[in-house]
Amino acid sequence: MAKRAKPLLVGLLLGSVLLVSWPRALSSLGPFPYYRLWLEVSFGIGGADPEFTGHEQLEYVNTEGQALEELYLRLYPNGGLTYGSGSLTITAAKVNGTMTELAIEANGTAVRVPLEKPLLPGESLVLELAFTGRVPQGFASSNGSSYGIYDYSGGMLKLANWFPILAAYDEAGWHLDPFYNWGDAVYSETANFEVWITAPAEQVVVASGTELEQIANPDGTVTHHYTAELMRDFFVAMSPYLARLTAQVGSTRVNSYYFAGDELGGQKALEVGANALALFNERFGLYPFPELDLLETSLPWAGGVEYPGVVLISDKLYGSAEYMAKQELQFAMIVSHEVAHQWWYSLVGNDVIREPWLDEALATYSSGIYAQEFLGPRAYQDLLSDWEANWRRARAQVEAPITAPLDRFYNNSIYYGIVYCGGALFYDELRAYLGDGPFFAGLQEYFRRFEYQVAKTNELLATFEEVSGRELDELYNRWLFTPATSPSLVGEGLIGR
Ligand SMILES: [Zn+2]
């Protein structure tokens, strides 16, 4: 850890534009939104909830091809459910240096930024925001219906979606979707980030992107300076109790952060994470970033959760040698699933509300590809049986196709059975039908075409048809668009978690 004394940046700063260089092919997609974020965390005294203050400077260029009358940003921590009693409050706003009144909408989860005159295609603006946030305590460990992604438990602070983030915009306009108690809530577009995180010196900070430097401040805090280019979100966690193991895969450093005492699990996560990264680099296309972090944390409701550049893994999977041996397959499936999300969700984006199958089915099937490669054909057969059982149970309870939007599912286990397991079974049959060569060529082409963008179901399906030269309508319709139910199983009943 290198500490250098430097003055801490305070307040709303309008600095010079940091030059970001990206591959030439990307110039046709950008310029991407550029976020500069300053975050200062304070841990409550006398048992109070942790709080933070933040500043945001967002440079936005209208690349939507039509004039915009307004911008919308999402304030996810105000949405309840998995954010608990958390909050995110904007205290001041400026558009191009002029103080602006913002309108809070969508039950506090969105803010409308009115523009004095429409922002024409190619025109840019600078939005500056000051904000504060509060984080619930013990929510992840006590609450069975929380992913535990915005929480302070067991000495770890997790800040998912802690800053006002641009809502996704497409031909349907601004997306201000409500949240559900299952699935992912955040639909966002690729952006560039530069972030300064100030925290007590003993905190080990884990975040999206790459740390450039640590700056020791006179008050004993440390400012961690990060850059994250071409990511959809910027996740932050910190704890004084973390240890780290590291491996190099090509030009990517893989870090496995674990709670001191869980070295075995930390080592296993590093092994699976590095193997998955190497395998998916070869099968899908290159992970372009210099760093990937794996983080042990409490996740009451999930085995893992994905963020750009950071993979969360449930601490329930870490333990003694006997314990780790007993759940080797489950551990490998969860870690490889979350690593695969770096391709399917992070690099190739999708509307996680309307087309959640696009990333979840592929991430689930990718864990099967991992199993075949590293655990053998028997493990893959076990996975197929497991997917089939879950798929059958879920289909008996809800009449919704694999490609249905999030609001068609009633709970996490039905959603999992249909979208994850049914979707993975679709890929198993597609691969058997096409053969490995065309199947992986199709996945690679899908990745190449939609990296840093948002893909749609018809674009994925068309890519496999184009690459393989085969017409796949029958297979697509039978698997993806038919809401078949098996009446004999109705009423067996799964209880929602
Ligand atoms: Zn997933």
Coordinates of C-alpha atoms and ligand atoms in Angstrom, one line a residue:
M1 CA 0.0 0.0 0.0
A2 CA 1.6 3.2 -1.1
K3 CA 0.4 6.3 0.7
R4 CA 1.1 9.7 -0.7
A5 CA 0.2 13.1 0.8
K6 CA -2.0 15.1 -1.5
P7 CA -4.7 17.6 -0.9
L8 CA -8.2 16.1 -0.8
L9 CA -10.6 17.3 -3.4
V10 CA -13.5 19.0 -1.8
G11 CA -16.8 20.3 -3.2
L12 CA -18.1 20.5 -6.7
L13 CA -15.2 20.7 -9.0
L14 CA -15.3 21.5 -12.7
G15 CA -11.9 20.2 -13.7
S16 CA -10.4 19.8 -17.1
V17 CA -11.6 16.8 -19.1
L18 CA -9.6 13.7 -18.4
L19 CA -8.5 12.3 -21.7
V20 CA -9.8 8.8 -22.1
S21 CA -8.4 6.7 -24.9
W22 CA -10.4 3.7 -26.2
P23 CA -10.1 1.5 -29.2
R24 CA -10.8 3.3 -32.5
A25 CA -13.8 1.0 -33.2
L26 CA -15.5 2.5 -30.1
S27 CA -15.5 6.0 -31.5
S28 CA -18.7 5.1 -33.4
L29 CA -20.5 4.1 -30.2
G30 CA -19.5 7.0 -28.0
P31 CA -18.8 9.4 -26.6
F32 CA -19.9 7.6 -23.5
P33 CA -21.2 9.5 -20.4
Y34 CA -18.3 10.5 -18.2
Y35 CA -18.9 10.4 -14.4
R36 CA -16.5 11.9 -11.9
L37 CA -17.6 10.9 -8.4
W38 CA -16.4 11.9 -5.0
L39 CA -17.6 9.7 -2.1
E40 CA -16.8 10.2 1.6
V41 CA -18.0 7.5 4.0
S42 CA -18.6 7.9 7.7
F43 CA -19.3 5.0 10.0
G44 CA -22.0 5.9 12.5
I45 CA -20.9 6.8 16.0
G46 CA -22.7 4.9 18.8
G47 CA -24.3 2.4 16.5
A48 CA -25.9 4.8 14.0
D49 CA -26.2 3.8 10.4
P50 CA -23.3 4.5 8.1
E51 CA -23.7 7.6 6.0
F52 CA -22.0 9.1 3.1
T53 CA -21.8 12.4 1.2
G54 CA -21.0 12.5 -2.5
H55 CA -20.5 14.8 -5.4
E56 CA -21.0 13.9 -9.0
Q57 CA -20.0 15.7 -12.2
L58 CA -21.5 14.1 -15.3
E59 CA -20.5 15.0 -18.8
Y60 CA -23.2 13.9 -21.1
V61 CA -23.3 14.0 -24.9
N62 CA -26.6 13.4 -26.6
T63 CA -25.9 10.3 -28.8
E64 CA -29.6 9.3 -29.0
G65 CA -30.2 10.8 -32.5
Q66 CA -33.0 13.1 -31.3
A67 CA -33.4 16.2 -29.2
L68 CA -33.8 15.6 -25.5
E69 CA -36.1 17.8 -23.4
E70 CA -34.9 16.4 -20.1
L71 CA -32.6 13.8 -18.6
Y72 CA -33.5 11.2 -16.0
L73 CA -31.3 9.7 -13.3
R74 CA -32.2 6.8 -11.0
L75 CA -31.9 6.9 -7.2
Y76 CA -31.9 3.2 -6.6
P77 CA -31.4 3.1 -2.8
N78 CA -34.8 4.8 -2.3
G79 CA -36.6 1.8 -3.8
G80 CA -36.9 -0.2 -0.6
L81 CA -36.9 -4.0 -1.1
T82 CA -33.3 -5.1 -1.4
Y83 CA -32.2 -1.6 -0.4
G84 CA -34.1 -1.8 2.9
S85 CA -34.3 1.5 4.7
G86 CA -31.5 2.9 2.7
S87 CA -31.7 6.3 1.0
L88 CA -30.0 8.6 -1.5
T89 CA -30.9 12.3 -1.5
I90 CA -29.8 15.0 -3.9
T91 CA -29.0 18.2 -2.0
A92 CA -28.0 20.5 -4.9
A93 CA -27.9 20.4 -8.7
K94 CA -26.4 22.5 -11.4
V95 CA -26.8 22.2 -15.2
N96 CA -23.9 23.8 -17.0
G97 CA -23.1 25.8 -13.9
T98 CA -26.6 27.1 -13.2
M99 CA -28.5 25.9 -10.1
T100 CA -31.5 23.8 -11.2
E101 CA -34.6 22.5 -9.4
L102 CA -35.0 18.8 -10.0
A103 CA -38.2 16.9 -9.8
I104 CA -38.3 13.6 -7.9
E105 CA -40.4 10.9 -9.6
A106 CA -41.2 7.2 -9.6
N107 CA -41.6 7.0 -5.8
G108 CA -38.3 8.6 -5.1
T109 CA -36.3 6.3 -7.4
A110 CA -35.9 8.8 -10.2
V111 CA -35.0 12.4 -10.7
R112 CA -36.0 14.5 -13.7
V113 CA -33.5 17.1 -14.8
P114 CA -35.3 19.7 -16.9
L115 CA -33.3 21.4 -19.6
E116 CA -33.7 25.1 -20.4
K117 CA -33.7 24.2 -24.1
P118 CA -33.7 20.8 -25.8
L119 CA -30.3 19.1 -26.0
L120 CA -29.7 18.4 -29.7
P121 CA -28.0 15.4 -31.0
G122 CA -24.2 15.8 -30.6
E123 CA -24.6 18.6 -28.0
S124 CA -23.3 18.1 -24.5
L125 CA -23.9 19.3 -21.0
V126 CA -22.4 19.1 -17.6
L127 CA -24.6 18.1 -14.7
E128 CA -23.2 18.6 -11.1
L129 CA -24.9 17.0 -8.1
A130 CA -24.3 17.0 -4.4
F131 CA -25.9 14.1 -2.5
T132 CA -26.1 12.2 0.8
G133 CA -26.9 8.6 1.5
R134 CA -27.7 6.3 4.4
V135 CA -27.1 2.6 4.6
P136 CA -29.1 0.1 6.6
Q137 CA -27.2 -2.0 9.2
G138 CA -27.5 -5.8 9.6
F139 CA -30.0 -5.8 6.8
A140 CA -28.1 -8.4 4.8
S141 CA -27.6 -10.8 7.7
S142 CA -31.1 -10.5 9.1
N143 CA -33.4 -10.0 6.1
G144 CA -34.3 -13.1 4.1
S145 CA -35.6 -11.0 1.2
S146 CA -32.5 -8.9 0.6
Y147 CA -29.6 -9.5 -1.7
G148 CA -27.5 -7.6 0.8
I149 CA -26.0 -5.3 -1.8
Y150 CA -26.6 -2.0 0.0
D151 CA -25.8 -2.8 3.6
Y152 CA -23.4 -2.7 6.5
S153 CA -23.1 -6.1 8.2
G154 CA -20.2 -8.0 9.8
G155 CA -17.9 -5.1 9.4
M156 CA -18.4 -4.8 5.7
L157 CA -20.0 -1.8 4.0
K158 CA -21.5 -2.5 0.5
L159 CA -22.6 0.3 -1.7
A160 CA -24.4 -0.9 -4.8
N161 CA -26.0 1.9 -6.9
W162 CA -24.9 4.6 -4.4
F163 CA -24.8 7.5 -6.9
P164 CA -27.5 9.1 -9.2
I165 CA -27.0 7.1 -12.4
L166 CA -28.4 8.0 -15.8
A167 CA -31.5 6.0 -16.6
A168 CA -31.3 3.9 -19.8
Y169 CA -32.8 5.6 -22.9
D170 CA -33.9 3.9 -26.0
E171 CA -36.7 4.0 -28.6
A172 CA -39.2 3.6 -25.7
G173 CA -37.8 6.8 -24.0
W174 CA -36.4 6.9 -20.5
H175 CA -36.7 3.7 -18.5
L176 CA -38.0 4.3 -15.0
D177 CA -39.1 0.8 -14.2
P178 CA -40.4 -0.2 -10.7
F179 CA -38.3 -2.7 -8.7
Y180 CA -39.2 -6.3 -8.0
N181 CA -38.3 -8.6 -5.2
W182 CA -36.5 -10.9 -7.7
G183 CA -34.1 -10.3 -10.5
D184 CA -31.9 -7.3 -11.1
A185 CA -33.2 -3.7 -11.0
V186 CA -30.4 -1.7 -12.7
Y187 CA -30.6 -1.1 -16.4
S188 CA -27.9 1.3 -17.4
E189 CA -25.6 2.1 -20.3
T190 CA -21.9 2.0 -20.7
A191 CA -20.0 4.9 -19.3
N192 CA -16.6 6.0 -18.1
F193 CA -15.9 6.7 -14.4
E194 CA -13.2 8.4 -12.3
V195 CA -13.9 8.0 -8.6
W196 CA -12.4 9.3 -5.4
I197 CA -13.4 7.3 -2.3
T198 CA -12.5 8.6 1.1
A199 CA -12.7 6.2 4.0
P200 CA -11.0 5.5 7.4
A201 CA -7.4 4.3 6.8
E202 CA -8.1 0.8 8.1
Q203 CA -10.7 0.1 5.4
V204 CA -9.7 -2.3 2.6
V205 CA -11.6 -0.9 -0.4
V206 CA -12.9 -3.1 -3.2
A207 CA -14.4 -1.4 -6.2
S208 CA -15.1 -1.6 -9.9
G209 CA -12.2 -0.5 -12.1
T210 CA -8.6 0.0 -11.1
E211 CA -7.1 1.9 -8.2
L212 CA -4.6 4.5 -9.5
E213 CA -3.4 5.8 -6.1
Q214 CA -4.1 6.2 -2.4
I215 CA -3.8 9.6 -0.9
A216 CA -3.3 9.9 2.9
N217 CA -5.3 12.9 4.3
P218 CA -4.3 15.0 7.3
D219 CA -7.4 13.8 9.2
G220 CA -6.3 10.2 9.1
T221 CA -8.6 9.1 6.3
V222 CA -7.4 7.8 3.0
T223 CA -8.7 8.7 -0.5
H224 CA -8.7 5.9 -3.0
H225 CA -8.5 7.1 -6.6
Y226 CA -10.1 4.8 -9.2
T227 CA -10.6 4.8 -12.9
A228 CA -13.2 2.5 -14.6
E229 CA -13.6 2.9 -18.3
L230 CA -16.4 1.4 -20.3
M231 CA -18.4 0.0 -17.4
R232 CA -22.2 0.2 -16.7
D233 CA -22.0 0.9 -13.0
F234 CA -19.5 1.5 -10.2
F235 CA -19.7 -0.8 -7.2
V236 CA -17.9 -0.1 -3.9
A237 CA -17.4 -2.2 -0.8
M238 CA -15.0 -1.9 2.2
S239 CA -14.1 -3.7 5.3
P240 CA -11.1 -3.8 7.6
Y241 CA -11.2 -7.6 7.8
L242 CA -10.3 -8.5 4.3
A243 CA -7.3 -10.4 3.0
R244 CA -6.4 -10.9 -0.6
L245 CA -4.9 -13.5 -3.0
T246 CA -4.0 -12.6 -6.5
A247 CA -3.4 -14.3 -9.9
Q248 CA -2.6 -13.1 -13.3
V249 CA -4.7 -14.2 -16.3
G250 CA -3.3 -12.7 -19.6
S251 CA -3.4 -8.9 -19.0
T252 CA -6.0 -9.2 -16.2
R253 CA -5.2 -9.3 -12.5
V254 CA -7.7 -11.4 -10.6
N255 CA -8.0 -10.5 -6.9
S256 CA -9.8 -12.8 -4.4
Y257 CA -10.8 -10.9 -1.3
Y258 CA -11.9 -13.0 1.7
F259 CA -12.5 -12.6 5.4
A260 CA -9.4 -13.4 7.3
G261 CA -9.7 -17.1 8.4
D262 CA -11.4 -18.1 5.2
E263 CA -8.2 -18.7 3.2
L264 CA -9.3 -22.0 1.8
G265 CA -12.4 -20.4 0.3
G266 CA -10.4 -17.4 -0.8
Q267 CA -7.9 -19.8 -2.6
K268 CA -10.8 -21.7 -4.2
A269 CA -12.5 -18.6 -5.4
L270 CA -9.3 -17.4 -7.0
E271 CA -8.8 -20.8 -8.7
V272 CA -12.3 -20.9 -10.1
G273 CA -12.4 -17.2 -11.0
A274 CA -9.0 -17.3 -12.8
N275 CA -10.0 -20.6 -14.7
A276 CA -13.3 -19.1 -15.7
L277 CA -11.8 -15.9 -16.9
A278 CA -9.2 -17.8 -19.0
L279 CA -11.8 -20.2 -20.4
F280 CA -14.4 -17.5 -21.3
N281 CA -11.6 -15.3 -22.8
E282 CA -11.0 -18.2 -25.2
R283 CA -14.6 -19.2 -25.8
F284 CA -16.4 -15.8 -25.9
G285 CA -13.8 -13.1 -26.6
L286 CA -11.4 -11.1 -24.5
Y287 CA -12.3 -9.5 -21.1
P288 CA -10.8 -6.1 -21.8
F289 CA -10.1 -4.8 -18.3
P290 CA -6.9 -4.9 -16.2
E291 CA -8.7 -6.1 -13.1
L292 CA -11.4 -8.5 -11.9
D293 CA -12.3 -8.7 -8.1
L294 CA -13.9 -11.6 -6.3
L295 CA -15.4 -10.6 -2.9
E296 CA -16.6 -12.9 -0.1
T297 CA -19.6 -11.2 1.6
S298 CA -22.9 -12.0 3.3
L299 CA -25.6 -12.5 0.7
P300 CA -28.7 -13.9 2.4
W301 CA -30.6 -14.4 -0.8
A302 CA -28.1 -15.3 -3.5
G303 CA -25.0 -17.3 -4.0
G304 CA -23.4 -14.5 -6.0
V305 CA -24.2 -11.1 -7.4
E306 CA -22.4 -9.4 -10.4
Y307 CA -21.2 -5.9 -10.9
P308 CA -18.8 -4.6 -13.6
G309 CA -15.4 -5.7 -12.6
V310 CA -16.6 -7.1 -9.2
V311 CA -18.1 -10.4 -8.4
L312 CA -19.8 -10.9 -5.0
I313 CA -19.7 -14.5 -3.6
S314 CA -21.8 -15.6 -0.6
D315 CA -19.8 -16.2 2.6
K316 CA -22.1 -19.3 3.1
L317 CA -19.9 -21.0 0.5
Y318 CA -16.7 -20.5 2.4
G319 CA -15.6 -22.9 5.1
S320 CA -13.5 -25.9 6.2
A321 CA -11.8 -28.3 3.8
E322 CA -14.5 -30.9 4.2
Y323 CA -17.2 -28.3 3.8
M324 CA -15.6 -26.9 0.6
A325 CA -15.1 -30.4 -0.8
K326 CA -18.8 -31.2 -0.3
Q327 CA -20.0 -28.3 -2.3
E328 CA -17.3 -28.1 -4.9
L329 CA -19.8 -28.2 -7.8
Q330 CA -22.1 -25.5 -6.3
F331 CA -19.1 -23.2 -5.5
A332 CA -17.8 -23.6 -9.1
M333 CA -21.2 -23.0 -10.6
I334 CA -21.8 -19.8 -8.7
V335 CA -18.4 -18.3 -9.2
S336 CA -18.3 -19.2 -12.9
H337 CA -21.9 -17.9 -13.4
E338 CA -20.9 -14.5 -11.9
V339 CA -17.7 -14.3 -13.8
A340 CA -19.7 -15.1 -17.0
H341 CA -21.8 -12.0 -16.2
Q342 CA -18.8 -9.9 -17.0
W343 CA -19.6 -10.8 -20.7
W344 CA -23.3 -11.2 -20.4
Y345 CA -24.7 -8.1 -18.6
S346 CA -21.6 -6.0 -18.1
L347 CA -19.8 -6.0 -21.5
V348 CA -22.9 -7.0 -23.6
G349 CA -25.7 -5.2 -21.8
N350 CA -29.4 -6.0 -21.9
D351 CA -32.7 -4.7 -20.5
V352 CA -32.7 -6.7 -17.3
I353 CA -36.4 -5.8 -16.7
R354 CA -37.9 -6.7 -20.1
E355 CA -35.4 -9.3 -21.3
P356 CA -33.7 -10.7 -18.2
W357 CA -33.2 -14.1 -19.9
L358 CA -30.5 -12.5 -22.2
D359 CA -27.9 -12.4 -19.5
E360 CA -29.2 -14.9 -16.9
A361 CA -29.7 -17.9 -19.3
L362 CA -26.3 -17.3 -20.9
A363 CA -24.5 -16.9 -17.5
T364 CA -26.1 -20.1 -16.3
Y365 CA -25.2 -22.0 -19.4
S366 CA -21.7 -20.6 -19.2
S367 CA -21.3 -22.2 -15.8
G368 CA -22.1 -25.5 -17.6
I369 CA -19.3 -24.8 -20.1
Y370 CA -17.1 -24.3 -17.1
A371 CA -18.3 -27.6 -15.5
Q372 CA -17.6 -29.6 -18.7
E373 CA -14.1 -28.1 -19.0
F374 CA -12.9 -28.3 -15.4
L375 CA -15.2 -30.8 -13.6
G376 CA -15.9 -33.3 -16.3
P377 CA -19.0 -34.7 -18.2
R378 CA -20.5 -36.2 -15.1
A379 CA -20.7 -32.8 -13.4
Y380 CA -22.3 -31.4 -16.6
Q381 CA -24.9 -34.2 -16.5
D382 CA -25.6 -33.4 -12.9
L383 CA -26.2 -29.8 -13.8
L384 CA -28.5 -30.7 -16.7
S385 CA -30.6 -32.9 -14.3
D386 CA -30.7 -30.0 -11.8
W387 CA -31.8 -27.5 -14.4
E388 CA -34.5 -29.8 -15.7
A389 CA -35.9 -30.4 -12.3
N390 CA -36.1 -26.7 -11.5
W391 CA -37.5 -25.9 -15.0
R392 CA -40.2 -28.5 -14.6
R393 CA -41.3 -27.3 -11.2
A394 CA -41.4 -23.7 -12.2
R395 CA -43.3 -24.3 -15.4
A396 CA -46.0 -26.0 -13.4
Q397 CA -46.6 -22.8 -11.5
V398 CA -46.5 -20.0 -14.0
E399 CA -47.4 -19.7 -17.6
A400 CA -44.5 -17.6 -18.9
P401 CA -42.0 -18.2 -21.6
I402 CA -38.2 -18.1 -20.9
T403 CA -38.2 -14.7 -22.7
A404 CA -40.9 -13.1 -20.5
P405 CA -40.2 -9.8 -18.7
L406 CA -39.5 -9.8 -14.9
D407 CA -43.1 -8.9 -13.9
R408 CA -44.4 -12.2 -15.2
F409 CA -42.7 -14.1 -12.4
Y410 CA -44.0 -14.2 -8.8
N411 CA -41.0 -15.1 -6.9
N412 CA -37.3 -15.9 -7.1
S413 CA -37.6 -19.6 -7.4
I414 CA -40.1 -19.5 -10.3
Y415 CA -37.9 -16.9 -12.0
Y416 CA -34.8 -19.0 -11.5
G417 CA -36.5 -22.2 -12.8
I418 CA -37.8 -20.7 -16.0
V419 CA -35.3 -18.0 -17.0
Y420 CA -32.0 -19.5 -15.7
C421 CA -32.6 -23.2 -15.9
G422 CA -35.0 -23.3 -18.9
G423 CA -32.7 -20.8 -20.7
A424 CA -29.7 -23.0 -20.0
L425 CA -31.5 -26.0 -21.4
F426 CA -32.3 -24.1 -24.5
Y427 CA -28.6 -23.4 -25.0
D428 CA -27.8 -27.1 -24.4
E429 CA -30.1 -28.1 -27.2
L430 CA -29.0 -25.2 -29.5
R431 CA -25.3 -26.3 -29.1
A432 CA -26.1 -30.0 -29.7
Y433 CA -28.1 -29.0 -32.8
L434 CA -25.5 -26.6 -34.3
G435 CA -22.3 -28.3 -33.1
D436 CA -19.5 -26.7 -31.1
G437 CA -17.9 -24.8 -34.0
P438 CA -21.0 -22.8 -35.1
F439 CA -22.3 -22.5 -31.5
F440 CA -19.2 -20.8 -30.2
A441 CA -18.7 -18.8 -33.4
G442 CA -22.2 -17.5 -32.8
L443 CA -21.5 -16.5 -29.2
Q444 CA -18.3 -14.8 -30.2
E445 CA -20.0 -12.9 -33.0
Y446 CA -22.8 -11.8 -30.5
F447 CA -20.1 -10.6 -28.1
R448 CA -18.2 -8.8 -30.9
R449 CA -21.3 -7.0 -32.2
F450 CA -22.8 -5.9 -28.9
E451 CA -19.8 -5.3 -26.6
Y452 CA -20.4 -2.0 -24.7
Q453 CA -24.0 -1.8 -26.1
V454 CA -27.4 -3.2 -25.3
A455 CA -28.5 -6.3 -27.2
K456 CA -32.1 -7.4 -27.8
T457 CA -33.4 -11.0 -28.0
N458 CA -34.0 -10.8 -31.8
E459 CA -30.5 -9.7 -32.3
L460 CA -29.0 -12.6 -30.4
L461 CA -31.2 -15.1 -32.2
A462 CA -30.4 -13.6 -35.6
T463 CA -26.7 -13.8 -34.9
F464 CA -26.9 -17.6 -34.4
E465 CA -28.9 -18.0 -37.6
E466 CA -26.5 -15.8 -39.6
V467 CA -23.3 -17.4 -38.3
S468 CA -24.6 -21.0 -38.6
G469 CA -26.4 -20.4 -41.9
R470 CA -29.4 -22.3 -40.4
E471 CA -33.0 -21.4 -39.9
L472 CA -33.8 -21.9 -36.2
D473 CA -37.4 -20.8 -35.9
E474 CA -38.8 -24.1 -34.7
L475 CA -36.2 -24.5 -32.0
Y476 CA -36.6 -20.8 -30.9
N477 CA -40.4 -21.0 -30.8
R478 CA -40.5 -24.3 -29.0
W479 CA -38.0 -23.2 -26.3
L480 CA -38.3 -19.4 -26.0
F481 CA -41.7 -18.2 -26.9
T482 CA -44.1 -21.0 -25.8
P483 CA -45.5 -20.7 -22.3
A484 CA -46.2 -24.4 -21.9
T485 CA -47.4 -25.6 -18.5
S486 CA -47.7 -29.1 -17.2
P487 CA -51.1 -29.3 -15.4
S488 CA -50.2 -32.5 -13.6
L489 CA -47.6 -30.6 -11.5
V490 CA -49.8 -27.5 -10.7
G491 CA -50.3 -27.2 -7.0
E492 CA -47.1 -29.0 -6.0
G493 CA -46.1 -25.6 -4.7
L494 CA -42.8 -24.0 -4.2
I495 CA -42.6 -21.4 -1.5
G496 CA -41.1 -18.1 -2.5
R497 CA -37.9 -17.1 -0.8
Ligands
ZN1 ZN -26.9 -14.3 -12.8

